[in-house]
JSON list of C-alpha atoms in Angstrom, two decimals:
[
{"chain": "A", "resi": 255, "resn": "MET", "atom": "CA", "xyz": [3.45, 5.85, 21.55]},
{"chain": "A", "resi": 256, "resn": "ILE", "atom": "CA", "xyz": [5.90, 8.45, 20.21]},
{"chain": "A", "resi": 257, "resn": "LEU", "atom": "CA", "xyz": [9.48, 7.60, 21.14]},
{"chain": "A", "resi": 258, "resn": "ASN", "atom": "CA", "xyz": [13.09, 8.70, 20.52]},
{"chain": "A", "resi": 259, "resn": "GLY", "atom": "CA", "xyz": [12.21, 12.36, 20.33]},
{"chain": "A", "resi": 260, "resn": "GLY", "atom": "CA", "xyz": [9.54, 11.78, 17.70]},
{"chain": "A", "resi": 261, "resn": "ARG", "atom": "CA", "xyz": [11.68, 9.59, 15.46]},
{"chain": "A", "resi": 262, "resn": "LEU", "atom": "CA", "xyz": [9.79, 6.35, 16.25]},
{"chain": "A", "resi": 263, "resn": "LEU", "atom": "CA", "xyz": [6.07, 5.73, 16.49]},
{"chain": "A", "resi": 264, "resn": "ARG", "atom": "CA", "xyz": [4.29, 2.58, 17.70]},
{"chain": "A", "resi": 265, "resn": "LEU", "atom": "CA", "xyz": [0.69, 1.61, 17.12]},
{"chain": "A", "resi": 266, "resn": "SER", "atom": "CA", "xyz": [-1.08, -0.82, 19.43]},
{"chain": "A", "resi": 267, "resn": "LEU", "atom": "CA", "xyz": [-4.16, -3.02, 19.18]},
{"chain": "A", "resi": 268, "resn": "ASP", "atom": "CA", "xyz": [-6.03, -4.78, 21.97]},
{"chain": "A", "resi": 269, "resn": "LYS", "atom": "CA", "xyz": [-9.58, -6.07, 22.33]},
{"chain": "A", "resi": 270, "resn": "VAL", "atom": "CA", "xyz": [-10.86, -2.62, 23.30]},
{"chain": "A", "resi": 271, "resn": "SER", "atom": "CA", "xyz": [-9.29, -0.40, 20.66]},
{"chain": "A", "resi": 272, "resn": "GLY", "atom": "CA", "xyz": [-6.94, -0.06, 17.73]},
{"chain": "A", "resi": 273, "resn": "SER", "atom": "CA", "xyz": [-4.89, 2.99, 16.77]},
{"chain": "A", "resi": 274, "resn": "GLY", "atom": "CA", "xyz": [-3.68, 5.04, 13.85]},
{"chain": "A", "resi": 275, "resn": "PHE", "atom": "CA", "xyz": [-2.22, 8.33, 12.65]},
{"chain": "A", "resi": 276, "resn": "VAL", "atom": "CA", "xyz": [-2.69, 10.72, 9.74]},
{"chain": "A", "resi": 277, "resn": "SER", "atom": "CA", "xyz": [-0.52, 13.34, 8.06]},
{"chain": "A", "resi": 278, "resn": "LYS", "atom": "CA", "xyz": [-1.18, 17.03, 8.66]},
{"chain": "A", "resi": 279, "resn": "ASN", "atom": "CA", "xyz": [-0.66, 17.82, 4.98]},
{"chain": "A", "resi": 280, "resn": "GLU", "atom": "CA", "xyz": [-2.56, 16.81, 1.86]},
{"chain": "A", "resi": 281, "resn": "PHE", "atom": "CA", "xyz": [-0.63, 15.70, -1.21]},
{"chain": "A", "resi": 282, "resn": "LEU", "atom": "CA", "xyz": [-1.38, 15.61, -4.93]},
{"chain": "A", "resi": 283, "resn": "PHE", "atom": "CA", "xyz": [1.23, 13.29, -6.47]},
{"chain": "A", "resi": 284, "resn": "GLY", "atom": "CA", "xyz": [4.60, 12.45, -5.02]},
{"chain": "A", "resi": 285, "resn": "ARG", "atom": "CA", "xyz": [6.74, 9.70, -3.51]},
{"chain": "A", "resi": 286, "resn": "ILE", "atom": "CA", "xyz": [5.85, 8.52, -0.01]},
{"chain": "A", "resi": 287, "resn": "ASP", "atom": "CA", "xyz": [8.23, 6.29, 2.00]},
{"chain": "A", "resi": 288, "resn": "MET", "atom": "CA", "xyz": [7.65, 4.67, 5.36]},
{"chain": "A", "resi": 289, "resn": "GLN", "atom": "CA", "xyz": [9.77, 2.18, 7.30]},
{"chain": "A", "resi": 290, "resn": "ILE", "atom": "CA", "xyz": [7.61, -0.34, 9.17]},
{"chain": "A", "resi": 291, "resn": "LYS", "atom": "CA", "xyz": [8.27, -3.27, 11.48]},
{"chain": "A", "resi": 292, "resn": "LEU", "atom": "CA", "xyz": [5.14, -5.44, 11.61]},
{"chain": "A", "resi": 293, "resn": "VAL", "atom": "CA", "xyz": [3.43, -7.28, 14.46]},
{"chain": "A", "resi": 294, "resn": "ARG", "atom": "CA", "xyz": [5.52, -10.23, 15.67]},
{"chain": "A", "resi": 295, "resn": "GLY", "atom": "CA", "xyz": [4.37, -13.74, 16.55]},
{"chain": "A", "resi": 296, "resn": "ASN", "atom": "CA", "xyz": [0.75, -14.78, 16.12]},
{"chain": "A", "resi": 297, "resn": "SER", "atom": "CA", "xyz": [-0.69, -11.79, 14.28]},
{"chain": "A", "resi": 298, "resn": "ALA", "atom": "CA", "xyz": [-3.65, -13.64, 12.74]},
{"chain": "A", "resi": 299, "resn": "GLY", "atom": "CA", "xyz": [-6.72, -11.45, 12.31]},
{"chain": "A", "resi": 300, "resn": "THR", "atom": "CA", "xyz": [-4.81, -8.17, 12.48]},
{"chain": "A", "resi": 301, "resn": "VAL", "atom": "CA", "xyz": [-4.22, -5.71, 9.66]},
{"chain": "A", "resi": 302, "resn": "THR", "atom": "CA", "xyz": [-1.49, -3.08, 9.61]},
{"chain": "A", "resi": 303, "resn": "ALA", "atom": "CA", "xyz": [-2.37, -0.48, 6.98]},
{"chain": "A", "resi": 304, "resn": "PHE", "atom": "CA", "xyz": [-0.34, 2.26, 5.26]},
{"chain": "A", "resi": 305, "resn": "TYR", "atom": "CA", "xyz": [-2.23, 4.19, 2.61]},
{"chain": "A", "resi": 306, "resn": "LEU", "atom": "CA", "xyz": [-3.13, 7.42, 0.87]},
{"chain": "A", "resi": 307, "resn": "SER", "atom": "CA", "xyz": [-6.76, 8.51, 0.93]},
{"chain": "A", "resi": 308, "resn": "SER", "atom": "CA", "xyz": [-8.99, 11.49, 0.22]},
{"chain": "A", "resi": 309, "resn": "GLN", "atom": "CA", "xyz": [-12.32, 12.02, 1.98]},
{"chain": "A", "resi": 310, "resn": "GLY", "atom": "CA", "xyz": [-15.98, 11.39, 1.19]},
{"chain": "A", "resi": 311, "resn": "PRO", "atom": "CA", "xyz": [-18.02, 8.60, -0.43]},
{"chain": "A", "resi": 312, "resn": "ALA", "atom": "CA", "xyz": [-16.34, 9.18, -3.81]},
{"chain": "A", "resi": 313, "resn": "HIS", "atom": "CA", "xyz": [-12.83, 9.14, -2.33]},
{"chain": "A", "resi": 314, "resn": "ASP", "atom": "CA", "xyz": [-9.61, 7.97, -3.94]},
{"chain": "A", "resi": 315, "resn": "GLU", "atom": "CA", "xyz": [-7.27, 5.57, -2.13]},
{"chain": "A", "resi": 316, "resn": "ILE", "atom": "CA", "xyz": [-3.92, 3.81, -2.68]},
{"chain": "A", "resi": 317, "resn": "ASP", "atom": "CA", "xyz": [-3.39, 0.95, -0.22]},
{"chain": "A", "resi": 318, "resn": "PHE", "atom": "CA", "xyz": [-0.74, -1.15, 1.41]},
{"chain": "A", "resi": 319, "resn": "GLU", "atom": "CA", "xyz": [-2.36, -3.59, 3.87]},
{"chain": "A", "resi": 320, "resn": "PHE", "atom": "CA", "xyz": [-0.38, -6.23, 5.74]},
{"chain": "A", "resi": 321, "resn": "LEU", "atom": "CA", "xyz": [-2.52, -9.22, 6.68]},
{"chain": "A", "resi": 322, "resn": "GLY", "atom": "CA", "xyz": [-1.37, -10.98, 9.84]},
{"chain": "A", "resi": 323, "resn": "ASN", "atom": "CA", "xyz": [-0.94, -14.74, 10.09]},
{"chain": "A", "resi": 324, "resn": "LEU", "atom": "CA", "xyz": [-0.27, -17.57, 12.49]},
{"chain": "A", "resi": 325, "resn": "SER", "atom": "CA", "xyz": [3.25, -17.78, 13.90]},
{"chain": "A", "resi": 326, "resn": "GLY", "atom": "CA", "xyz": [5.72, -19.10, 11.35]},
{"chain": "A", "resi": 327, "resn": "ASN", "atom": "CA", "xyz": [3.54, -18.35, 8.33]},
{"chain": "A", "resi": 328, "resn": "PRO", "atom": "CA", "xyz": [4.39, -15.48, 5.97]},
{"chain": "A", "resi": 329, "resn": "TYR", "atom": "CA", "xyz": [2.63, -12.14, 5.95]},
{"chain": "A", "resi": 330, "resn": "THR", "atom": "CA", "xyz": [0.39, -11.34, 2.99]},
{"chain": "A", "resi": 331, "resn": "LEU", "atom": "CA", "xyz": [0.81, -7.89, 1.47]},
{"chain": "A", "resi": 332, "resn": "HIS", "atom": "CA", "xyz": [-2.48, -6.69, 0.00]},
{"chain": "A", "resi": 333, "resn": "THR", "atom": "CA", "xyz": [-2.53, -3.72, -2.42]},
{"chain": "A", "resi": 334, "resn": "ASN", "atom": "CA", "xyz": [-5.49, -1.92, -3.96]},
{"chain": "A", "resi": 335, "resn": "VAL", "atom": "CA", "xyz": [-6.30, 1.22, -5.95]},
{"chain": "A", "resi": 336, "resn": "CYS", "atom": "CA", "xyz": [-9.67, 2.94, -5.43]},
{"chain": "A", "resi": 337, "resn": "THR", "atom": "CA", "xyz": [-11.00, 5.75, -7.59]},
{"chain": "A", "resi": 338, "resn": "GLN", "atom": "CA", "xyz": [-14.21, 7.67, -6.98]},
{"chain": "A", "resi": 339, "resn": "GLY", "atom": "CA", "xyz": [-15.10, 5.27, -4.18]},
{"chain": "A", "resi": 340, "resn": "LYS", "atom": "CA", "xyz": [-14.65, 2.11, -6.24]},
{"chain": "A", "resi": 341, "resn": "GLY", "atom": "CA", "xyz": [-11.84, -0.41, -5.83]},
{"chain": "A", "resi": 342, "resn": "ASN", "atom": "CA", "xyz": [-11.95, -4.08, -6.83]},
{"chain": "A", "resi": 343, "resn": "ARG", "atom": "CA", "xyz": [-8.35, -3.94, -8.04]},
{"chain": "A", "resi": 344, "resn": "GLU", "atom": "CA", "xyz": [-6.67, -6.07, -5.39]},
{"chain": "A", "resi": 345, "resn": "GLN", "atom": "CA", "xyz": [-3.39, -7.92, -5.61]},
{"chain": "A", "resi": 346, "resn": "GLN", "atom": "CA", "xyz": [-1.73, -10.01, -2.91]},
{"chain": "A", "resi": 347, "resn": "ILE", "atom": "CA", "xyz": [1.83, -11.21, -2.54]},
{"chain": "A", "resi": 348, "resn": "ARG", "atom": "CA", "xyz": [3.71, -13.16, 0.12]},
{"chain": "A", "resi": 349, "resn": "LEU", "atom": "CA", "xyz": [6.68, -11.19, 1.39]},
{"chain": "A", "resi": 350, "resn": "TRP", "atom": "CA", "xyz": [10.03, -12.94, 0.77]},
{"chain": "A", "resi": 351, "resn": "PHE", "atom": "CA", "xyz": [11.43, -11.93, 4.17]},
{"chain": "A", "resi": 352, "resn": "ASP", "atom": "CA", "xyz": [10.24, -11.76, 7.77]},
{"chain": "A", "resi": 353, "resn": "PRO", "atom": "CA", "xyz": [8.82, -8.21, 8.09]},
{"chain": "A", "resi": 354, "resn": "THR", "atom": "CA", "xyz": [8.64, -8.48, 11.89]},
{"chain": "A", "resi": 355, "resn": "MET", "atom": "CA", "xyz": [12.38, -8.82, 12.58]},
{"chain": "A", "resi": 356, "resn": "ALA", "atom": "CA", "xyz": [13.59, -5.52, 11.16]},
{"chain": "A", "resi": 357, "resn": "PHE", "atom": "CA", "xyz": [12.34, -2.32, 9.54]},
{"chain": "A", "resi": 358, "resn": "HIS", "atom": "CA", "xyz": [11.65, -2.43, 5.81]},
{"chain": "A", "resi": 359, "resn": "THR", "atom": "CA", "xyz": [10.78, 0.46, 3.51]},
{"chain": "A", "resi": 360, "resn": "TYR", "atom": "CA", "xyz": [7.39, 0.56, 1.78]},
{"chain": "A", "resi": 361, "resn": "SER", "atom": "CA", "xyz": [6.91, 3.23, -0.88]},
{"chain": "A", "resi": 362, "resn": "ILE", "atom": "CA", "xyz": [4.21, 4.64, -3.11]},
{"chain": "A", "resi": 363, "resn": "VAL", "atom": "CA", "xyz": [5.16, 6.60, -6.22]},
{"chain": "A", "resi": 364, "resn": "TRP", "atom": "CA", "xyz": [2.12, 8.46, -7.54]},
{"chain": "A", "resi": 365, "resn": "ASN", "atom": "CA", "xyz": [2.26, 10.65, -10.62]},
{"chain": "A", "resi": 366, "resn": "ALA", "atom": "CA", "xyz": [-0.10, 11.52, -13.45]},
{"chain": "A", "resi": 367, "resn": "GLN", "atom": "CA", "xyz": [1.05, 8.55, -15.53]},
{"chain": "A", "resi": 368, "resn": "ARG", "atom": "CA", "xyz": [1.14, 5.67, -13.03]},
{"chain": "A", "resi": 369, "resn": "ILE", "atom": "CA", "xyz": [1.24, 4.39, -9.46]},
{"chain": "A", "resi": 370, "resn": "ILE", "atom": "CA", "xyz": [4.19, 2.22, -8.43]},
{"chain": "A", "resi": 371, "resn": "PHE", "atom": "CA", "xyz": [4.25, 0.17, -5.22]},
{"chain": "A", "resi": 372, "resn": "LEU", "atom": "CA", "xyz": [7.73, -0.66, -3.91]},
{"chain": "A", "resi": 373, "resn": "VAL", "atom": "CA", "xyz": [9.17, -2.79, -1.11]},
{"chain": "A", "resi": 374, "resn": "ASP", "atom": "CA", "xyz": [12.77, -1.91, -0.18]},
{"chain": "A", "resi": 375, "resn": "ASN", "atom": "CA", "xyz": [12.86, -0.07, -3.52]},
{"chain": "A", "resi": 376, "resn": "ILE", "atom": "CA", "xyz": [11.84, -3.24, -5.41]},
{"chain": "A", "resi": 377, "resn": "PRO", "atom": "CA", "xyz": [8.73, -2.59, -7.53]},
{"chain": "A", "resi": 378, "resn": "ILE", "atom": "CA", "xyz": [5.98, -5.09, -6.78]},
{"chain": "A", "resi": 379, "resn": "ARG", "atom": "CA", "xyz": [3.14, -3.52, -8.73]},
{"chain": "A", "resi": 380, "resn": "VAL", "atom": "CA", "xyz": [2.43, -0.76, -11.22]},
{"chain": "A", "resi": 381, "resn": "PHE", "atom": "CA", "xyz": [-1.02, 0.68, -12.00]},
{"chain": "A", "resi": 382, "resn": "ASN", "atom": "CA", "xyz": [-0.89, 2.70, -15.21]},
{"chain": "A", "resi": 383, "resn": "ASN", "atom": "CA", "xyz": [-3.12, 5.61, -16.15]},
{"chain": "A", "resi": 384, "resn": "LEU", "atom": "CA", "xyz": [-5.37, 4.10, -18.81]},
{"chain": "A", "resi": 385, "resn": "GLU", "atom": "CA", "xyz": [-8.11, 6.72, -18.82]},
{"chain": "A", "resi": 386, "resn": "SER", "atom": "CA", "xyz": [-7.89, 6.56, -22.62]},
{"chain": "A", "resi": 387, "resn": "ILE", "atom": "CA", "xyz": [-9.76, 3.22, -22.48]},
{"chain": "A", "resi": 388, "resn": "GLY", "atom": "CA", "xyz": [-12.13, 4.22, -19.70]},
{"chain": "A", "resi": 389, "resn": "VAL", "atom": "CA", "xyz": [-10.17, 3.07, -16.64]},
{"chain": "A", "resi": 390, "resn": "PRO", "atom": "CA", "xyz": [-10.53, 5.58, -13.77]},
{"chain": "A", "resi": 391, "resn": "PHE", "atom": "CA", "xyz": [-7.30, 6.92, -12.31]},
{"chain": "A", "resi": 392, "resn": "PRO", "atom": "CA", "xyz": [-6.81, 8.96, -9.11]},
{"chain": "A", "resi": 393, "resn": "LYS", "atom": "CA", "xyz": [-5.45, 12.34, -10.17]},
{"chain": "A", "resi": 394, "resn": "ASN", "atom": "CA", "xyz": [-7.79, 15.10, -9.01]},
{"chain": "A", "resi": 395, "resn": "GLN", "atom": "CA", "xyz": [-8.29, 14.57, -5.28]},
{"chain": "A", "resi": 396, "resn": "PRO", "atom": "CA", "xyz": [-5.51, 15.45, -2.82]},
{"chain": "A", "resi": 397, "resn": "MET", "atom": "CA", "xyz": [-4.86, 12.72, -0.27]},
{"chain": "A", "resi": 398, "resn": "ARG", "atom": "CA", "xyz": [-3.49, 12.44, 3.23]},
{"chain": "A", "resi": 399, "resn": "ILE", "atom": "CA", "xyz": [-1.25, 9.64, 4.47]},
{"chain": "A", "resi": 400, "resn": "TYR", "atom": "CA", "xyz": [-2.81, 7.27, 6.97]},
{"chain": "A", "resi": 401, "resn": "SER", "atom": "CA", "xyz": [-1.64, 4.29, 8.95]},
{"chain": "A", "resi": 402, "resn": "SER", "atom": "CA", "xyz": [-3.58, 2.08, 11.33]},
{"chain": "A", "resi": 403, "resn": "LEU", "atom": "CA", "xyz": [-3.53, -1.20, 13.23]},
{"chain": "A", "resi": 404, "resn": "TRP", "atom": "CA", "xyz": [-6.93, -2.81, 13.52]},
{"chain": "A", "resi": 405, "resn": "ASN", "atom": "CA", "xyz": [-8.85, -6.05, 13.92]},
{"chain": "A", "resi": 406, "resn": "ALA", "atom": "CA", "xyz": [-10.16, -7.61, 10.71]},
{"chain": "A", "resi": 407, "resn": "ASP", "atom": "CA", "xyz": [-10.52, -11.25, 11.69]},
{"chain": "A", "resi": 408, "resn": "ASP", "atom": "CA", "xyz": [-13.70, -11.57, 9.64]},
{"chain": "A", "resi": 409, "resn": "TRP", "atom": "CA", "xyz": [-11.54, -11.67, 6.47]},
{"chain": "A", "resi": 410, "resn": "ALA", "atom": "CA", "xyz": [-7.83, -10.99, 7.03]},
{"chain": "A", "resi": 411, "resn": "THR", "atom": "CA", "xyz": [-6.40, -14.47, 7.70]},
{"chain": "A", "resi": 412, "resn": "MET", "atom": "CA", "xyz": [-7.42, -17.44, 5.56]},
{"chain": "A", "resi": 413, "resn": "GLY", "atom": "CA", "xyz": [-10.60, -15.66, 4.55]},
{"chain": "A", "resi": 414, "resn": "GLY", "atom": "CA", "xyz": [-11.66, -15.18, 8.16]},
{"chain": "A", "resi": 415, "resn": "LEU", "atom": "CA", "xyz": [-11.24, -18.81, 9.23]},
{"chain": "A", "resi": 416, "resn": "VAL", "atom": "CA", "xyz": [-8.51, -17.88, 11.72]},
{"chain": "A", "resi": 417, "resn": "LYS", "atom": "CA", "xyz": [-9.60, -15.41, 14.39]},
{"chain": "A", "resi": 418, "resn": "THR", "atom": "CA", "xyz": [-7.57, -13.00, 16.48]},
{"chain": "A", "resi": 419, "resn": "ASP", "atom": "CA", "xyz": [-6.12, -14.57, 19.63]},
{"chain": "A", "resi": 420, "resn": "TRP", "atom": "CA", "xyz": [-6.65, -11.80, 22.15]},
{"chain": "A", "resi": 421, "resn": "THR", "atom": "CA", "xyz": [-4.52, -13.58, 24.75]},
{"chain": "A", "resi": 422, "resn": "LYS", "atom": "CA", "xyz": [-1.55, -12.39, 22.62]},
{"chain": "A", "resi": 423, "resn": "ALA", "atom": "CA", "xyz": [-2.61, -8.73, 22.86]},
{"chain": "A", "resi": 424, "resn": "PRO", "atom": "CA", "xyz": [-1.46, -6.03, 22.79]},
{"chain": "A", "resi": 425, "resn": "PHE", "atom": "CA", "xyz": [-0.27, -6.31, 19.20]},
{"chain": "A", "resi": 426, "resn": "THR", "atom": "CA", "xyz": [2.21, -3.60, 18.19]},
{"chain": "A", "resi": 427, "resn": "ALA", "atom": "CA", "xyz": [3.74, -2.30, 14.95]},
{"chain": "A", "resi": 428, "resn": "ALA", "atom": "CA", "xyz": [6.51, 0.30, 14.68]},
{"chain": "A", "resi": 429, "resn": "PHE", "atom": "CA", "xyz": [7.03, 3.12, 12.17]},
{"chain": "A", "resi": 430, "resn": "ARG", "atom": "CA", "xyz": [9.96, 5.42, 11.42]},
{"chain": "A", "resi": 431, "resn": "ASN", "atom": "CA", "xyz": [11.70, 7.51, 8.72]},
{"chain": "A", "resi": 432, "resn": "PHE", "atom": "CA", "xyz": [8.55, 8.85, 7.11]},
{"chain": "A", "resi": 433, "resn": "LYS", "atom": "CA", "xyz": [9.38, 10.84, 3.97]},
{"chain": "A", "resi": 434, "resn": "ALA", "atom": "CA", "xyz": [7.03, 12.70, 1.67]},
{"chain": "A", "resi": 435, "resn": "ASN", "atom": "CA", "xyz": [8.78, 13.98, -1.44]},
{"chain": "A", "resi": 436, "resn": "ALA", "atom": "CA", "xyz": [5.55, 15.29, -2.85]},
{"chain": "A", "resi": 437, "resn": "CYS", "atom": "CA", "xyz": [3.36, 18.18, -3.89]},
{"chain": "A", "resi": 438, "resn": "VAL", "atom": "CA", "xyz": [2.04, 19.60, -0.61]},
{"chain": "A", "resi": 439, "resn": "LEU", "atom": "CA", "xyz": [-1.16, 21.52, -1.25]},
{"chain": "A", "resi": 440, "resn": "ALA", "atom": "CA", "xyz": [-1.45, 25.04, 0.10]},
{"chain": "A", "resi": 441, "resn": "PRO", "atom": "CA", "xyz": [-4.62, 25.31, 2.23]},
{"chain": "A", "resi": 442, "resn": "GLY", "atom": "CA", "xyz": [-7.67, 26.17, 0.16]},
{"chain": "A", "resi": 443, "resn": "THR", "atom": "CA", "xyz": [-5.83, 26.01, -3.18]},
{"chain": "A", "resi": 444, "resn": "SER", "atom": "CA", "xyz": [-4.68, 23.52, -5.79]},
{"chain": "A", "resi": 445, "resn": "ALA", "atom": "CA", "xyz": [-1.12, 24.91, -5.78]},
{"chain": "A", "resi": 446, "resn": "CYS", "atom": "CA", "xyz": [1.97, 23.19, -4.39]},
{"chain": "A", "resi": 447, "resn": "ILE", "atom": "CA", "xyz": [3.97, 24.62, -1.55]},
{"chain": "A", "resi": 448, "resn": "ARG", "atom": "CA", "xyz": [7.59, 24.53, -2.67]},
{"chain": "A", "resi": 449, "resn": "THR", "atom": "CA", "xyz": [9.77, 22.81, -0.08]},
{"chain": "A", "resi": 450, "resn": "ALA", "atom": "CA", "xyz": [13.29, 21.41, -0.15]},
{"chain": "A", "resi": 451, "resn": "SER", "atom": "CA", "xyz": [11.94, 17.91, -0.66]},
{"chain": "A", "resi": 452, "resn": "THR", "atom": "CA", "xyz": [9.91, 18.86, -3.74]},
{"chain": "A", "resi": 453, "resn": "GLN", "atom": "CA", "xyz": [13.09, 19.96, -5.52]},
{"chain": "A", "resi": 454, "resn": "ASP", "atom": "CA", "xyz": [13.84, 16.26, -6.13]},
{"chain": "A", "resi": 455, "resn": "SER", "atom": "CA", "xyz": [11.16, 15.77, -8.74]},
{"chain": "A", "resi": 456, "resn": "GLY", "atom": "CA", "xyz": [12.20, 12.42, -10.22]},
{"chain": "A", "resi": 457, "resn": "TRP", "atom": "CA", "xyz": [8.88, 10.94, -9.09]},
{"chain": "A", "resi": 458, "resn": "GLN", "atom": "CA", "xyz": [6.96, 13.20, -11.48]},
{"chain": "A", "resi": 459, "resn": "ASP", "atom": "CA", "xyz": [7.73, 10.98, -14.47]},
{"chain": "A", "resi": 460, "resn": "GLN", "atom": "CA", "xyz": [9.11, 7.88, -12.75]},
{"chain": "A", "resi": 461, "resn": "ALA", "atom": "CA", "xyz": [8.47, 4.64, -14.65]},
{"chain": "A", "resi": 462, "resn": "LEU", "atom": "CA", "xyz": [9.82, 1.10, -14.65]},
{"chain": "A", "resi": 463, "resn": "ASP", "atom": "CA", "xyz": [13.27, 0.75, -16.18]},
{"chain": "A", "resi": 464, "resn": "ALA", "atom": "CA", "xyz": [14.66, -2.58, -17.41]},
{"chain": "A", "resi": 465, "resn": "SER", "atom": "CA", "xyz": [15.77, -3.57, -13.91]},
{"chain": "A", "resi": 466, "resn": "GLY", "atom": "CA", "xyz": [12.37, -2.65, -12.48]},
{"chain": "A", "resi": 467, "resn": "ARG", "atom": "CA", "xyz": [10.59, -4.76, -15.08]},
{"chain": "A", "resi": 468, "resn": "LYS", "atom": "CA", "xyz": [12.75, -7.75, -14.17]},
{"chain": "A", "resi": 469, "resn": "TRP", "atom": "CA", "xyz": [12.06, -7.30, -10.47]},
{"chain": "A", "resi": 470, "resn": "ILE", "atom": "CA", "xyz": [8.31, -7.03, -10.92]},
{"chain": "A", "resi": 471, "resn": "GLN", "atom": "CA", "xyz": [8.30, -10.14, -13.10]},
{"chain": "A", "resi": 472, "resn": "TRP", "atom": "CA", "xyz": [10.22, -11.97, -10.36]},
{"chain": "A", "resi": 473, "resn": "VAL", "atom": "CA", "xyz": [7.73, -10.87, -7.72]},
{"chain": "A", "resi": 474, "resn": "GLN", "atom": "CA", "xyz": [4.71, -11.85, -9.79]},
{"chain": "A", "resi": 475, "resn": "LYS", "atom": "CA", "xyz": [6.18, -15.24, -10.76]},
{"chain": "A", "resi": 476, "resn": "ASN", "atom": "CA", "xyz": [7.42, -16.27, -7.32]},
{"chain": "A", "resi": 477, "resn": "HIS", "atom": "CA", "xyz": [5.38, -14.41, -4.71]},
{"chain": "A", "resi": 478, "resn": "MET", "atom": "CA", "xyz": [1.97, -13.40, -6.06]},
{"chain": "A", "resi": 479, "resn": "VAL", "atom": "CA", "xyz": [-0.98, -15.28, -4.56]},
{"chain": "A", "resi": 480, "resn": "TYR", "atom": "CA", "xyz": [-3.89, -13.22, -5.92]},
{"chain": "A", "resi": 481, "resn": "ASN", "atom": "CA", "xyz": [-4.41, -10.96, -8.93]},
{"chain": "A", "resi": 482, "resn": "TYR", "atom": "CA", "xyz": [-7.83, -9.54, -9.79]},
{"chain": "A", "resi": 483, "resn": "CYS", "atom": "CA", "xyz": [-6.82, -9.66, -13.45]},
{"chain": "A", "resi": 484, "resn": "LYS", "atom": "CA", "xyz": [-6.73, -13.46, -13.27]},
{"chain": "A", "resi": 485, "resn": "ASP", "atom": "CA", "xyz": [-9.98, -13.95, -11.33]},
{"chain": "A", "resi": 486, "resn": "VAL", "atom": "CA", "xyz": [-12.48, -14.93, -14.02]},
{"chain": "A", "resi": 487, "resn": "LYS", "atom": "CA", "xyz": [-14.90, -16.34, -11.41]},
{"chain": "A", "resi": 488, "resn": "ARG", "atom": "CA", "xyz": [-15.14, -12.96, -9.73]},
{"chain": "A", "resi": 489, "resn": "PHE", "atom": "CA", "xyz": [-15.72, -11.18, -13.05]},
{"chain": "A", "resi": 490, "resn": "PRO", "atom": "CA", "xyz": [-17.85, -13.64, -15.07]},
{"chain": "A", "resi": 491, "resn": "LYS", "atom": "CA", "xyz": [-18.87, -10.93, -17.54]},
{"chain": "A", "resi": 492, "resn": "GLY", "atom": "CA", "xyz": [-15.26, -10.22, -18.37]},
{"chain": "A", "resi": 493, "resn": "LEU", "atom": "CA", "xyz": [-12.13, -8.93, -16.68]},
{"chain": "A", "resi": 494, "resn": "LEU", "atom": "CA", "xyz": [-11.68, -5.21, -16.17]},
{"chain": "A", "resi": 495, "resn": "PRO", "atom": "CA", "xyz": [-10.40, -3.41, -19.29]},
{"chain": "A", "resi": 496, "resn": "GLU", "atom": "CA", "xyz": [-6.91, -2.68, -18.00]},
{"chain": "A", "resi": 497, "resn": "CYS", "atom": "CA", "xyz": [-6.27, -6.41, -17.56]},
{"chain": "A", "resi": 498, "resn": "LYS", "atom": "CA", "xyz": [-5.87, -6.74, -21.33]},
{"chain": "A", "resi": 499, "resn": "ARG", "atom": "CA", "xyz": [-3.59, -3.74, -21.71]},
{"chain": "A", "resi": 500, "resn": "SER", "atom": "CA", "xyz": [-1.20, -3.50, -18.78]},
{"chain": "A", "resi": 501, "resn": "ARG", "atom": "CA", "xyz": [1.34, -6.27, -18.49]},
{"chain": "A", "resi": 502, "resn": "PHE", "atom": "CA", "xyz": [2.50, -5.52, -14.96]},
{"chain": "A", "resi": 503, "resn": "LEU", "atom": "CA", "xyz": [-0.79, -4.82, -13.17]}
]
């Protein structure tokens, strides 16, 4: 549903179908902001996703996924970076607020040096470009912005133990204030279309400052529940190479 003259969009999920939307433009680097109010009440089994993705089997992808839970339990925010069709770089945190009561801003900063995930402008994760040690980094494929609300009760809540309660359907999530301060690709080229928003180019070399490093340490100490760089059982032959080099993965 598109409401308020196009300023508010709602996605809905029931037992028959989910829903989603995609940007008209493709982007190669930029800052993407979206305000989202997540599914209220018993949202177990549902996933609300907000992500960048290219197309094809060797696609690149930068993910925010919000994993629903039983009423009263916190949402899990799941992030991942996929390059050339391969991911396996998941982190999960518990949000420190109720994301169903009000809109909060979720942002992706993507430049040639790093990817920064932010919640209400607080950095929660940074994925650095470490191609110098053989770590793939998404930098060549333009991506569109996607969002969707779908059923994933085979894995989303407590590893799939808690299933979606369809008597609570329809489940709805709301979106507003989408901003793309980014390089918009001209059709059929690799050149940017210059727009007013691209004049603010701080994202092109944005990094963590001292305050950002303190915030990300706070998030990882108090709210992180899974980090692939700590999962030695999953990677018995050794953790991925960036795990030894990047402090704030």
